[in-house]
Coordinates of C-alpha atoms and ligand atoms in Angstrom, one line a residue:
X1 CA 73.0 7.9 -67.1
X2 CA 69.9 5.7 -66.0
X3 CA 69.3 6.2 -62.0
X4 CA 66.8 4.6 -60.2
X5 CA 65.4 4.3 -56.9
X6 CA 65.5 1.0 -55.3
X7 CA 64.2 -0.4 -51.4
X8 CA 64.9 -3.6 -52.0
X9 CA 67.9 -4.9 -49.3
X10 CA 69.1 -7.8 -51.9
X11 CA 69.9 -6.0 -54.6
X12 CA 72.2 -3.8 -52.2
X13 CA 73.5 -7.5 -51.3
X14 CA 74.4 -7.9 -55.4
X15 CA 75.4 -4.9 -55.9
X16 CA 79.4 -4.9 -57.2
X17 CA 79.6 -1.5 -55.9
X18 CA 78.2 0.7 -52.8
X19 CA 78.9 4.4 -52.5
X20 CA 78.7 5.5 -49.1
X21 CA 79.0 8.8 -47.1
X22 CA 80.8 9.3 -44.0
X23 CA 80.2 12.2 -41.6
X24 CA 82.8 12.8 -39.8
X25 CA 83.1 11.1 -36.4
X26 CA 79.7 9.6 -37.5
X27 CA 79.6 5.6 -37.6
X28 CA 77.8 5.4 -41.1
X29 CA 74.4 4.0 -41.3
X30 CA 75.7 0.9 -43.6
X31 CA 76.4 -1.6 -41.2
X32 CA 79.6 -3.9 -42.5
X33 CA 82.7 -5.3 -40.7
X34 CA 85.6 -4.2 -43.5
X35 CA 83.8 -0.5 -42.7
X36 CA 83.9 -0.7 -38.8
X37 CA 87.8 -2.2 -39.2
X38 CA 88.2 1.1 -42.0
X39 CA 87.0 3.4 -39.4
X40 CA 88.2 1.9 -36.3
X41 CA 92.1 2.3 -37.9
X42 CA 91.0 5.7 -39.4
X43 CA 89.2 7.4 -36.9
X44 CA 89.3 11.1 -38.5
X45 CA 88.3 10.0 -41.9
X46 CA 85.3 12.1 -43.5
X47 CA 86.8 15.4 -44.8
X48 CA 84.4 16.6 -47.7
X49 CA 85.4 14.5 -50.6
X50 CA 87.8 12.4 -49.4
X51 CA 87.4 8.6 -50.5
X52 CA 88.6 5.5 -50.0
X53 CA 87.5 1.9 -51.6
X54 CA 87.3 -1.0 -49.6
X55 CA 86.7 -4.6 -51.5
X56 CA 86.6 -7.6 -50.5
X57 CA 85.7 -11.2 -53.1
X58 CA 82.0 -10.0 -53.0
X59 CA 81.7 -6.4 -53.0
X60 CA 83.7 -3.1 -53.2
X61 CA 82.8 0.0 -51.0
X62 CA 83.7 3.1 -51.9
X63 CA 83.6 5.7 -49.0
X64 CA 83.2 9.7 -49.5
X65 CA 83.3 12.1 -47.1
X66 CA 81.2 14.1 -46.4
X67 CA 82.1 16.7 -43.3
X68 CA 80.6 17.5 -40.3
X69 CA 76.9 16.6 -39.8
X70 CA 76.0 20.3 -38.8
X71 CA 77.6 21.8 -41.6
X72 CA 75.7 19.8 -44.0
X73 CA 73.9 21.4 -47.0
X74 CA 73.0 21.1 -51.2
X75 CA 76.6 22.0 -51.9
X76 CA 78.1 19.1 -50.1
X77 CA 75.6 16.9 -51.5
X78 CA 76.0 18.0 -55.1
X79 CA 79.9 17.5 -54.1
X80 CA 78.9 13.6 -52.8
X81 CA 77.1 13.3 -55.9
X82 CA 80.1 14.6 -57.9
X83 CA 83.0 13.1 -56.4
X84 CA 81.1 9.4 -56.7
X85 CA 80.0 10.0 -60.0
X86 CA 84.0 11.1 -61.1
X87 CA 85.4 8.1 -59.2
X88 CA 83.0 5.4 -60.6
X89 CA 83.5 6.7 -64.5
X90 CA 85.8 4.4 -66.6
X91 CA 85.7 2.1 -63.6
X92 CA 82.8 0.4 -63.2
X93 CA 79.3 0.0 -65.2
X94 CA 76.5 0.2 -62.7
X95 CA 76.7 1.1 -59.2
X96 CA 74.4 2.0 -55.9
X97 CA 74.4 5.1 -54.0
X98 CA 73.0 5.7 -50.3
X99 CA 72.3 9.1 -49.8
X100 CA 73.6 11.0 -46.8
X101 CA 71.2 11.1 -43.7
X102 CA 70.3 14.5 -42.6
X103 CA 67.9 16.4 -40.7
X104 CA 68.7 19.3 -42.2
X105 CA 68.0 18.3 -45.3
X106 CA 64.4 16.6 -46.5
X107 CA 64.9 13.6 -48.5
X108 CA 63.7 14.5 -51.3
X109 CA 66.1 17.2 -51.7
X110 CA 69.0 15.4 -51.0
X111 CA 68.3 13.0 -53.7
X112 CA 67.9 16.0 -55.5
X113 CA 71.4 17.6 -55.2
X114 CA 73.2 14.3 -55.4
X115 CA 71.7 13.5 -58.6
X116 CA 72.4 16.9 -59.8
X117 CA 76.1 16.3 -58.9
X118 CA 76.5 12.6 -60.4
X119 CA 75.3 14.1 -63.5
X120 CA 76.9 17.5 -64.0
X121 CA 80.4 15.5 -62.7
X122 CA 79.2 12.6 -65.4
X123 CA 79.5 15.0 -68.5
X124 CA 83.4 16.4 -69.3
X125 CA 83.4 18.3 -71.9
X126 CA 87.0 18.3 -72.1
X127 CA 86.8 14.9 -74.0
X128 CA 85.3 16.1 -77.0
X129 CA 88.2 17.4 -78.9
X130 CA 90.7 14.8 -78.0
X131 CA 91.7 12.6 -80.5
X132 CA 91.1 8.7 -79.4
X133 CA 89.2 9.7 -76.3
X134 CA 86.7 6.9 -75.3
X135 CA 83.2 8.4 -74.6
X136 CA 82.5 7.8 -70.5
X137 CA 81.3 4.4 -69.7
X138 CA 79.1 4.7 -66.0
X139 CA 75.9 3.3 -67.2
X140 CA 73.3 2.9 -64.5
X141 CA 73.3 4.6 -60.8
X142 CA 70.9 2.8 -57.9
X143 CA 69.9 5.4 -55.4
X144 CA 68.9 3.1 -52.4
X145 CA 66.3 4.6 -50.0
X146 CA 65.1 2.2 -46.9
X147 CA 61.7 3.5 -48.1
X148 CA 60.7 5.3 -51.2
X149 CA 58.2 8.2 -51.0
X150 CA 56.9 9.6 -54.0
X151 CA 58.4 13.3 -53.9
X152 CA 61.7 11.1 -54.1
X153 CA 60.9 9.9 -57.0
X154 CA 59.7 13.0 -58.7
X155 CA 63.3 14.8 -57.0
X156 CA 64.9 12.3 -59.8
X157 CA 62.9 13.1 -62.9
X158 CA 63.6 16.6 -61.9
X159 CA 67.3 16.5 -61.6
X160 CA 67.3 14.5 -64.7
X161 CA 66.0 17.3 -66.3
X162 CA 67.4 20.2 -65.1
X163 CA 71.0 18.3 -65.4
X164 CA 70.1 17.5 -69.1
X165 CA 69.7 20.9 -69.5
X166 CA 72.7 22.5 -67.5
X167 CA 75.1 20.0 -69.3
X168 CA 73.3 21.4 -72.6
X169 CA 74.2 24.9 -71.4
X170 CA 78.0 23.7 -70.3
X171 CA 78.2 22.4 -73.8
X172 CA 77.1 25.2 -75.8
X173 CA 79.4 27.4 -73.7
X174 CA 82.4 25.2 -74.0
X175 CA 82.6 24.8 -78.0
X176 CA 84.9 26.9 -79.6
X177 CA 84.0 29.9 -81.0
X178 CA 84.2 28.4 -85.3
X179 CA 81.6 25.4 -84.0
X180 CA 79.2 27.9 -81.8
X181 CA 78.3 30.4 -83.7
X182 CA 75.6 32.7 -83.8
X183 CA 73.8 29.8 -86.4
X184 CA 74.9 27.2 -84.6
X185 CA 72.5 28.9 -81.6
X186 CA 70.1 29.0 -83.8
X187 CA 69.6 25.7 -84.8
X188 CA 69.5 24.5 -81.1
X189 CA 67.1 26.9 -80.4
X190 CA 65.3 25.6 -83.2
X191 CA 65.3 22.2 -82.3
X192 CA 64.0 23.0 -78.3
X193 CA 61.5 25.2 -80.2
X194 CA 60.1 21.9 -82.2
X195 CA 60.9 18.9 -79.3
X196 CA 58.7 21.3 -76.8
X197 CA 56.3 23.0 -79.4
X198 CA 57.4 26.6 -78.0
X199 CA 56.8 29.1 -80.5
X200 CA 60.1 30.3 -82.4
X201 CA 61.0 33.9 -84.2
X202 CA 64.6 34.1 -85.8
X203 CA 65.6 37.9 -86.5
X204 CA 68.6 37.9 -88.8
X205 CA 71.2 41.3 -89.2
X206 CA 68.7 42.7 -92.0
X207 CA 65.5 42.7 -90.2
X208 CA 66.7 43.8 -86.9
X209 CA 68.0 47.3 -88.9
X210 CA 64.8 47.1 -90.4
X211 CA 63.0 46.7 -87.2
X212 CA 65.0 49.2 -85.6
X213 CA 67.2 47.7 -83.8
X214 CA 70.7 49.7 -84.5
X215 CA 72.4 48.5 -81.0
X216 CA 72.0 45.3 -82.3
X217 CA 72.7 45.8 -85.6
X218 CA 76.0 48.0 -84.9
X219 CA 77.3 45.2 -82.9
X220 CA 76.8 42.6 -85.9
X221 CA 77.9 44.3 -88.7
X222 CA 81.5 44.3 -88.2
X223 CA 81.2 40.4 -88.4
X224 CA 80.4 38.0 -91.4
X225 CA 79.2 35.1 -89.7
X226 CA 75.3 35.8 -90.0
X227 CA 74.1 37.1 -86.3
X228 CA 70.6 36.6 -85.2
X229 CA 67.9 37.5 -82.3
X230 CA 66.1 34.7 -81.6
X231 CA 62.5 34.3 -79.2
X232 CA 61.4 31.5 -77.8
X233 CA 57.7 31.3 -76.3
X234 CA 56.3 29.3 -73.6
X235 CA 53.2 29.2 -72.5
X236 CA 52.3 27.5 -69.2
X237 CA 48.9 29.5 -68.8
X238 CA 46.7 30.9 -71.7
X239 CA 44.7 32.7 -69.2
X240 CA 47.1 34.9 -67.3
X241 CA 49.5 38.2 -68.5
X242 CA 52.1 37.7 -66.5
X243 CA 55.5 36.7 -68.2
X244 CA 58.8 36.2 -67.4
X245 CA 61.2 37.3 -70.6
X246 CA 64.5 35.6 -70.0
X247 CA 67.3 37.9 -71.7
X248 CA 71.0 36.4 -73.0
X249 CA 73.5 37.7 -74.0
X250 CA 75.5 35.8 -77.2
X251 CA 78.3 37.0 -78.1
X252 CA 79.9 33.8 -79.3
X253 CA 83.0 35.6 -79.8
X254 CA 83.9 38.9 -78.1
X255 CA 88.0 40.8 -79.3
X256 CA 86.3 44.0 -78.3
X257 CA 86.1 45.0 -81.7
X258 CA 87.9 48.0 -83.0
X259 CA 88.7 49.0 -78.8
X260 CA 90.2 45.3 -79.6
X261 CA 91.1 43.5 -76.5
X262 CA 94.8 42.4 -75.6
X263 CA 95.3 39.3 -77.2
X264 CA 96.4 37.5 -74.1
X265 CA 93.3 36.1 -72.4
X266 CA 91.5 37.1 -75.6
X267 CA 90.3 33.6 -76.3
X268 CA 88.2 33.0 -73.4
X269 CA 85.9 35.6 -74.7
X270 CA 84.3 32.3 -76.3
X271 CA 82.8 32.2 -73.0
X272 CA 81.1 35.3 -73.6
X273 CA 77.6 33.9 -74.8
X274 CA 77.0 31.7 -71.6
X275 CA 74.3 33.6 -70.6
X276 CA 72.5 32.9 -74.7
X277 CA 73.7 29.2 -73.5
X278 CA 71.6 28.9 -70.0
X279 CA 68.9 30.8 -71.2
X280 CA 68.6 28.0 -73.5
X281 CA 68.9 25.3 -71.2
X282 CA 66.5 27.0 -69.1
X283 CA 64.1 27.2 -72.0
X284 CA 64.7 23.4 -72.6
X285 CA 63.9 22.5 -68.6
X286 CA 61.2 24.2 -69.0
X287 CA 60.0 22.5 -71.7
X288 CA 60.0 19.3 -70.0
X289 CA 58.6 20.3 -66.7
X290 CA 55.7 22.5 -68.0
X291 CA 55.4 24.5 -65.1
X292 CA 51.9 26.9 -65.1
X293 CA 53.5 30.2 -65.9
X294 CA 54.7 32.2 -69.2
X295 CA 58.1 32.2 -70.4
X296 CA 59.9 33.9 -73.0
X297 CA 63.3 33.9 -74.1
X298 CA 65.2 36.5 -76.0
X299 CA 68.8 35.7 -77.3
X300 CA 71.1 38.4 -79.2
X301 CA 73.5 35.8 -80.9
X302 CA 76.2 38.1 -82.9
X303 CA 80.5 38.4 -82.7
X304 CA 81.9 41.2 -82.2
X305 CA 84.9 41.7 -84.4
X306 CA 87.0 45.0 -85.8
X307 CA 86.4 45.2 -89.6
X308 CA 86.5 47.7 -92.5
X309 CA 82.2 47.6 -91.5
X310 CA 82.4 47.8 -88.3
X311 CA 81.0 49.8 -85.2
X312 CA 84.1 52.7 -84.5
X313 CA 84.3 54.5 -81.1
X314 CA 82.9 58.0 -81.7
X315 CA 79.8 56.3 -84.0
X316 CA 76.0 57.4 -82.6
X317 CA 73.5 54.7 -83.4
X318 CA 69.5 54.7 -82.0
X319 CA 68.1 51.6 -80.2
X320 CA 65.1 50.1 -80.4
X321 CA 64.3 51.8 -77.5
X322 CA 64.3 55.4 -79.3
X323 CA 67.2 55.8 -77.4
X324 CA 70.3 57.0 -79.0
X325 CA 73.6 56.1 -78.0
X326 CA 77.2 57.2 -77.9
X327 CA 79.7 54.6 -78.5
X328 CA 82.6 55.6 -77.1
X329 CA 84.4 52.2 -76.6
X330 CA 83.4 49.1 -79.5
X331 CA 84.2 46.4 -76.3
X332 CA 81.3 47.8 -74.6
X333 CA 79.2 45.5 -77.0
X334 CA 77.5 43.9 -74.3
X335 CA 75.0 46.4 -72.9
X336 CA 74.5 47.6 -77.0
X337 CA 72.7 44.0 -77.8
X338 CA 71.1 43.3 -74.4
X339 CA 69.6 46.9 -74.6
X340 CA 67.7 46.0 -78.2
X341 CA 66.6 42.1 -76.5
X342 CA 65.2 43.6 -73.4
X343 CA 63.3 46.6 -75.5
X344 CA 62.1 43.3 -77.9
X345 CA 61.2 41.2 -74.5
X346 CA 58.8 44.2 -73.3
X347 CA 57.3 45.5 -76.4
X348 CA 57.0 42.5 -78.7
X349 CA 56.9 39.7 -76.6
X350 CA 55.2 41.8 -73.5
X351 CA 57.0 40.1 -70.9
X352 CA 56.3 41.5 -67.4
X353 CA 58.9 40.3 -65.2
X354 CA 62.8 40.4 -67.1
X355 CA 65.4 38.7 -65.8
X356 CA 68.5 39.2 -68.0
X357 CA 71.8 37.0 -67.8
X358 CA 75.3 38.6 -69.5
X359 CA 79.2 38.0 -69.1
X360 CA 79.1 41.9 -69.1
X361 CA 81.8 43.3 -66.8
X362 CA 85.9 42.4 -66.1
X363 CA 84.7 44.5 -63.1
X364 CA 82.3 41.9 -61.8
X365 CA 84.8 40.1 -61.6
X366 CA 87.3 42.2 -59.9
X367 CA 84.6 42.7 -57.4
X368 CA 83.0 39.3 -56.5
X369 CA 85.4 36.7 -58.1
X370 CA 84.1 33.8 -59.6
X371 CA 81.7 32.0 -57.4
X372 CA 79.3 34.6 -56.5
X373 CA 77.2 36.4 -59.1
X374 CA 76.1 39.9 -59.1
X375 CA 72.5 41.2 -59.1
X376 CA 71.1 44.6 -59.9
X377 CA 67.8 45.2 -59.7
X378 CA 64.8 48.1 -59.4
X379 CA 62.5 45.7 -57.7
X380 CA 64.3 44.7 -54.1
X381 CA 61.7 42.3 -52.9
X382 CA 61.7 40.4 -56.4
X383 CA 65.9 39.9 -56.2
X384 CA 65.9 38.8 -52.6
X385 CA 63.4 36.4 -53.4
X386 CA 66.5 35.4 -56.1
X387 CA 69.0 35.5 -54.0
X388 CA 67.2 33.2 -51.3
X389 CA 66.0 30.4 -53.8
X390 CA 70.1 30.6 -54.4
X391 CA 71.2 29.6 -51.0
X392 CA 68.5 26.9 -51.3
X393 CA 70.2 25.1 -54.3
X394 CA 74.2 26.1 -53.6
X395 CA 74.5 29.4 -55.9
X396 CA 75.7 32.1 -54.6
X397 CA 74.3 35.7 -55.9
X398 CA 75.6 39.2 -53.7
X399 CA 72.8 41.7 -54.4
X400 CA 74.8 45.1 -56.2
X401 CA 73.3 48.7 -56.1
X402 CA 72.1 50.3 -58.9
X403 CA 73.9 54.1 -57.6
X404 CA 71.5 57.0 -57.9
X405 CA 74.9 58.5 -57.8
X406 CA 76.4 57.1 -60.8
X407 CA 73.8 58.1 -63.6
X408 CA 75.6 61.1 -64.6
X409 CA 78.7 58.4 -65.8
X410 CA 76.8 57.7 -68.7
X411 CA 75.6 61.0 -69.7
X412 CA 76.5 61.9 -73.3
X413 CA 76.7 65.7 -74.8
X414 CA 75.9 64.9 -78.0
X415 CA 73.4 62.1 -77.4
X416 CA 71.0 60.2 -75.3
X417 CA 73.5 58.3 -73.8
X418 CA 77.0 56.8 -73.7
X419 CA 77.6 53.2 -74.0
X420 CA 80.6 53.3 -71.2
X421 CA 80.8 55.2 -67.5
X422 CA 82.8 58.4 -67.7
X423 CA 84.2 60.8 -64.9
X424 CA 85.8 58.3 -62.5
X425 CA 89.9 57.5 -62.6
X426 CA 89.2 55.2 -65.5
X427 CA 86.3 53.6 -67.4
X428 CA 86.0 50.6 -65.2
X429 CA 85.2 52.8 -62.5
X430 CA 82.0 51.4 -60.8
X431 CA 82.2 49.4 -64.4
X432 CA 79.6 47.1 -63.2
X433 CA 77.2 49.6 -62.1
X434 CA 77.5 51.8 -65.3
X435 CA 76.9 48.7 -67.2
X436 CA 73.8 48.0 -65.1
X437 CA 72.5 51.5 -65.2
X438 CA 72.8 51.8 -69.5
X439 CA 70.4 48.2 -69.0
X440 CA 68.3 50.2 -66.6
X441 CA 67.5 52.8 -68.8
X442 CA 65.3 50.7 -72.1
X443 CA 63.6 48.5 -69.0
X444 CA 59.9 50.2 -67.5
X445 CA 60.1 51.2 -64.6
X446 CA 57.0 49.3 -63.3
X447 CA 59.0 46.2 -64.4
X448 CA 60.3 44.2 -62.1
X449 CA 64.1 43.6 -63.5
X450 CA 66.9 41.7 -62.7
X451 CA 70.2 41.8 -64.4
X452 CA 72.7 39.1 -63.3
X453 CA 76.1 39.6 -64.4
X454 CA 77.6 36.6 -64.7
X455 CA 81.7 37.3 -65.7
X456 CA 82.7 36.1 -63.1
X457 CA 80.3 33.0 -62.7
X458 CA 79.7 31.7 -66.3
X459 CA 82.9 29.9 -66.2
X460 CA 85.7 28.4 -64.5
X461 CA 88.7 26.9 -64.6
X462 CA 89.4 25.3 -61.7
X463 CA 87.7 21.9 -61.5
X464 CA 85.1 21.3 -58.6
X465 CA 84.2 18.0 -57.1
X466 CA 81.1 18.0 -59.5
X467 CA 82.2 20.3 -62.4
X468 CA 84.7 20.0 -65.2
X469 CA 87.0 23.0 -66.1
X470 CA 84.9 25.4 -68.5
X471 CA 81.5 26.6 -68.7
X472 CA 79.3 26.2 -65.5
X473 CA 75.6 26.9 -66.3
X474 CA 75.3 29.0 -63.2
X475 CA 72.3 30.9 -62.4
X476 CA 69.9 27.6 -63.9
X477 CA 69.0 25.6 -60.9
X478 CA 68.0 28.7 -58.8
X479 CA 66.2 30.2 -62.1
X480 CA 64.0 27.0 -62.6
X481 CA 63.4 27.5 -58.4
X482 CA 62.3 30.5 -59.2
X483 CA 60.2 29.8 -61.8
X484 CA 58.4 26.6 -60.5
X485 CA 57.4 28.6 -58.1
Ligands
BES1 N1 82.5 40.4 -72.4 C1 83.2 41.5 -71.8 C2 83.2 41.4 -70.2 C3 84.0 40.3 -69.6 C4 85.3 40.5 -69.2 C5 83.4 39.1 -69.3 C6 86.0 39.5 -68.6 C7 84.1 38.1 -68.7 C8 85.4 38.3 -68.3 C9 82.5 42.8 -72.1 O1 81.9 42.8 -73.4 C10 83.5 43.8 -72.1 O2 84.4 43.8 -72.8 N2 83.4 44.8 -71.1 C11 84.3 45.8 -70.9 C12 83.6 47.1 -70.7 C13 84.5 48.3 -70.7 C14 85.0 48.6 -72.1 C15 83.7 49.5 -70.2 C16 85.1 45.5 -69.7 O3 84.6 45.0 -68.7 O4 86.3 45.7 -69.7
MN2 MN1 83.4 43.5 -74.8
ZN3 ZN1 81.4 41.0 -74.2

């Protein structure tokens, strides 16, 4: 979509279409009789999201709700952004926004969000697969500000970006598991790696055994699609060490493997390499916006499937780490290739500062649903700074404790460790915490790390006023925040 800033009052006069935003029991700032008589007749009319389009010969209005003035935040900006963005697709080719007025808000940021919004709402990935369905037509979007200041500008380039590379992410998660595949990964990595000049490594199945990598390498080998680690490097500052290494997990299709999974449900473990996905877009916002800092991405891009090769329960394999480990259930893959990426992040790429991003747990999501992301951490004042930048952009992230008390849950007899929690009424028994603790034990201790565990978040059915049912790209815009920084 093309969006522009414009000042200029005639072209709001030309315009064929106006969005505007109505607080409630807030005259709007638009001044126009077919409004007023709206209003006037309609007196409680403002609920979030709620629209209505007025028209007369000249011009159409459309009017979105927005809520109460006080209650106003990114959210319900993204959400204006969204629902104008939805309403105006199919139905008309070019269009002009005016942004809600808040003080809450600065102006900059508002334009920010809304963009956002308009387009995450503008790309469906639904579509895609339908036979005969017209590609979106909502060509051009005119932001009108009374007066332009530079930082509004620049909020638009931004959101371009970081949109392009959410709806990136969203698309990678959504294909089906035969189109995004390990390679498939692998090739878009490739192609951020050349558009951006980031420097690329792609580990297939035979050098990671080689390299040592036999969490990794257990996972893959019950699969015959070719599975891959992949790096990407960024550097934003020759001169300093610090690095972030950016950690996802890909598993592009998860049955469990021999523990296979029930089969009902089974096939939204296509969703299980979302957090391979945002890395990605991450690395592609990045990219474009060149902050001055060092970034590094690792992805572990394998399925995990049952096969006359593959991992069994009862098998011991040894990490990259040294570590060896017990694996007592094969759908605890999760944890087995995140364990090799974050050894690979620290001592090949020498990232200091890991941030990790996994569809790991059911148990996440039986604890904090799927809106709000769990964080686990050994660095407290680095995941509030997280969680902060998260209210700031309208993601939600609940920091988790990594339980002193739960280490023994993963002790093995027989070897270093075991790949699931043992000892409580069953193994999801503080599941998300075991799984956090197995991460804890390849990462330095004078590292700061963060694992997000994103099952709950990565996806979701459910559409919102700015997002189409399926992959959500959560944890990018408070990420790039973080990073920017
Ligand atoms: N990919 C799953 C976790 C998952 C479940 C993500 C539901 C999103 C929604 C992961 O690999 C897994 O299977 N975890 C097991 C671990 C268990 C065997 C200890 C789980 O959570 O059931
Ligand atoms: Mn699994
Ligand atoms: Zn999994």
């Amino acid at each position: 979509m093309r969006i522009q800033l414009s000042t200029d009052q005639e072209s709001l006069k030309e315009a064929k279409i106006i969005a505007i935003p109505v607080f409630i029991n807030e005259s709007p700032k638009f001044e126009n009789q077919l409004i007023k008589d709206f209003l006037k007749d309609n007196p409680k009319f403002g609920a979030p999201n709620e629209i209505q389009l007025l028209f007369n010969a000249e011009q159409s209005f459309l009017l979105v709700g927005v809520g109460e003035k006080d209650k106003f935040d990114f959210e319900t900006c993204q959400n204006f952004g969204g629902t104008v963005s939805k309403y105006l697709i199919d139905r008309f080719k070019d269009a002009t926004l005016i942004p809600p007025e808040s003080d809450k808000l600065a102006s900059d940021v508002v334009v920010y969000a809304l963009v956002l919004g308009a387009e995450i709402a503008f790309h469906d990935p639904s579509t895609r697969f339908k036979t005969g369905k017209e590609p979106t037509k909502l060509g051009g979007l005119q932001i009108f500000l009374e007066k332009a200041r530079g930082e509004d500008k620049i909020a638009i380039k931004k959101a371009s970006v970081v949109s392009l590379g959410i709806n990136m992410a969203r698309l990678h998660g959504d294909l089906p598991p035969n189109e995004a595949t390990p390679a498939y990964f692998v090739e878009t990595a490739k192609k951020i790696a050349h558009d951006f000049k980031l420097k690329i490594t792609v580990i297939d199945e035979k050098m990671a055994q080689k390299k040592g990598m036999g969490a990794f390498a257990a996972v893959a080998k019950g699969s015959d699609e070719p599975s891959f680690v992949v790096a990407l490097e960024y550097t934003g500052n020759a001169r300093s060490k610090d690095k972030y290494g950016l950690i996802g997990k890909g598993l592009t299709f998860d049955s469990g493997g021999i523990s296979i999974k029930p089969s009902s449900g089974m096939h939204e473990m296509k969703y299980d390499m979302c957090g391979a996905a945002n890395v990605l877009g991450l690395m592609q916002i990045i990219g474009e916006l060149k902050p001055r800092v060092n970034v590094s991405a690792v992805l572990a891009l394998t399925e995990n499937l049952p096969s006359g090769k593959a991992l069994k329960p009862g098998d011991i394999i040894k990490s990259y780490s040294g570590k060896t480990v017990e694996t007592i259930n094969t759908d605890a893959e999760g944890r087995l290739v995140l364990m090799d990426a974050l050894t690979y992040a620290q001592k090949d790429l020498n990232a200091t500062k890991l941030i990790d991003l996994a569809t790991l747990t059911g148990a996440m999501v039986v604890a904090l649903g799927d809106k709000i992301t769990g964080v686990f951490t050994n660095n407290k004042e680095f995941s509030e700074k997280l969680v902060k930048l998260g209210e700031t952009v309208g993601e939600k992230f609940w920091q988790m404790p990594l339980g002193e008390e739960y280490k023994d849950m993963i002790k093995s007899d027989i070897a270093d460790i075991t790949n699931i929690g043992h000892g409580g009424s069953s193994p999801s028994t503080a599941g998300s915490i075991t799984a956090a603790k197995f991460i804890e034990t390849v990462v330095e201790e004078t590292t700061p790390w963060i694992h997000l565990d994103i099952a709950g978040t990565a996806w979701d059915l459910k559409p919102t006023p700015y997002s189409a049912p399926g992959a959500t790209g959560v944890g990018i815009k408070t990420l790039v925040e973080l990073i920017l920084q």
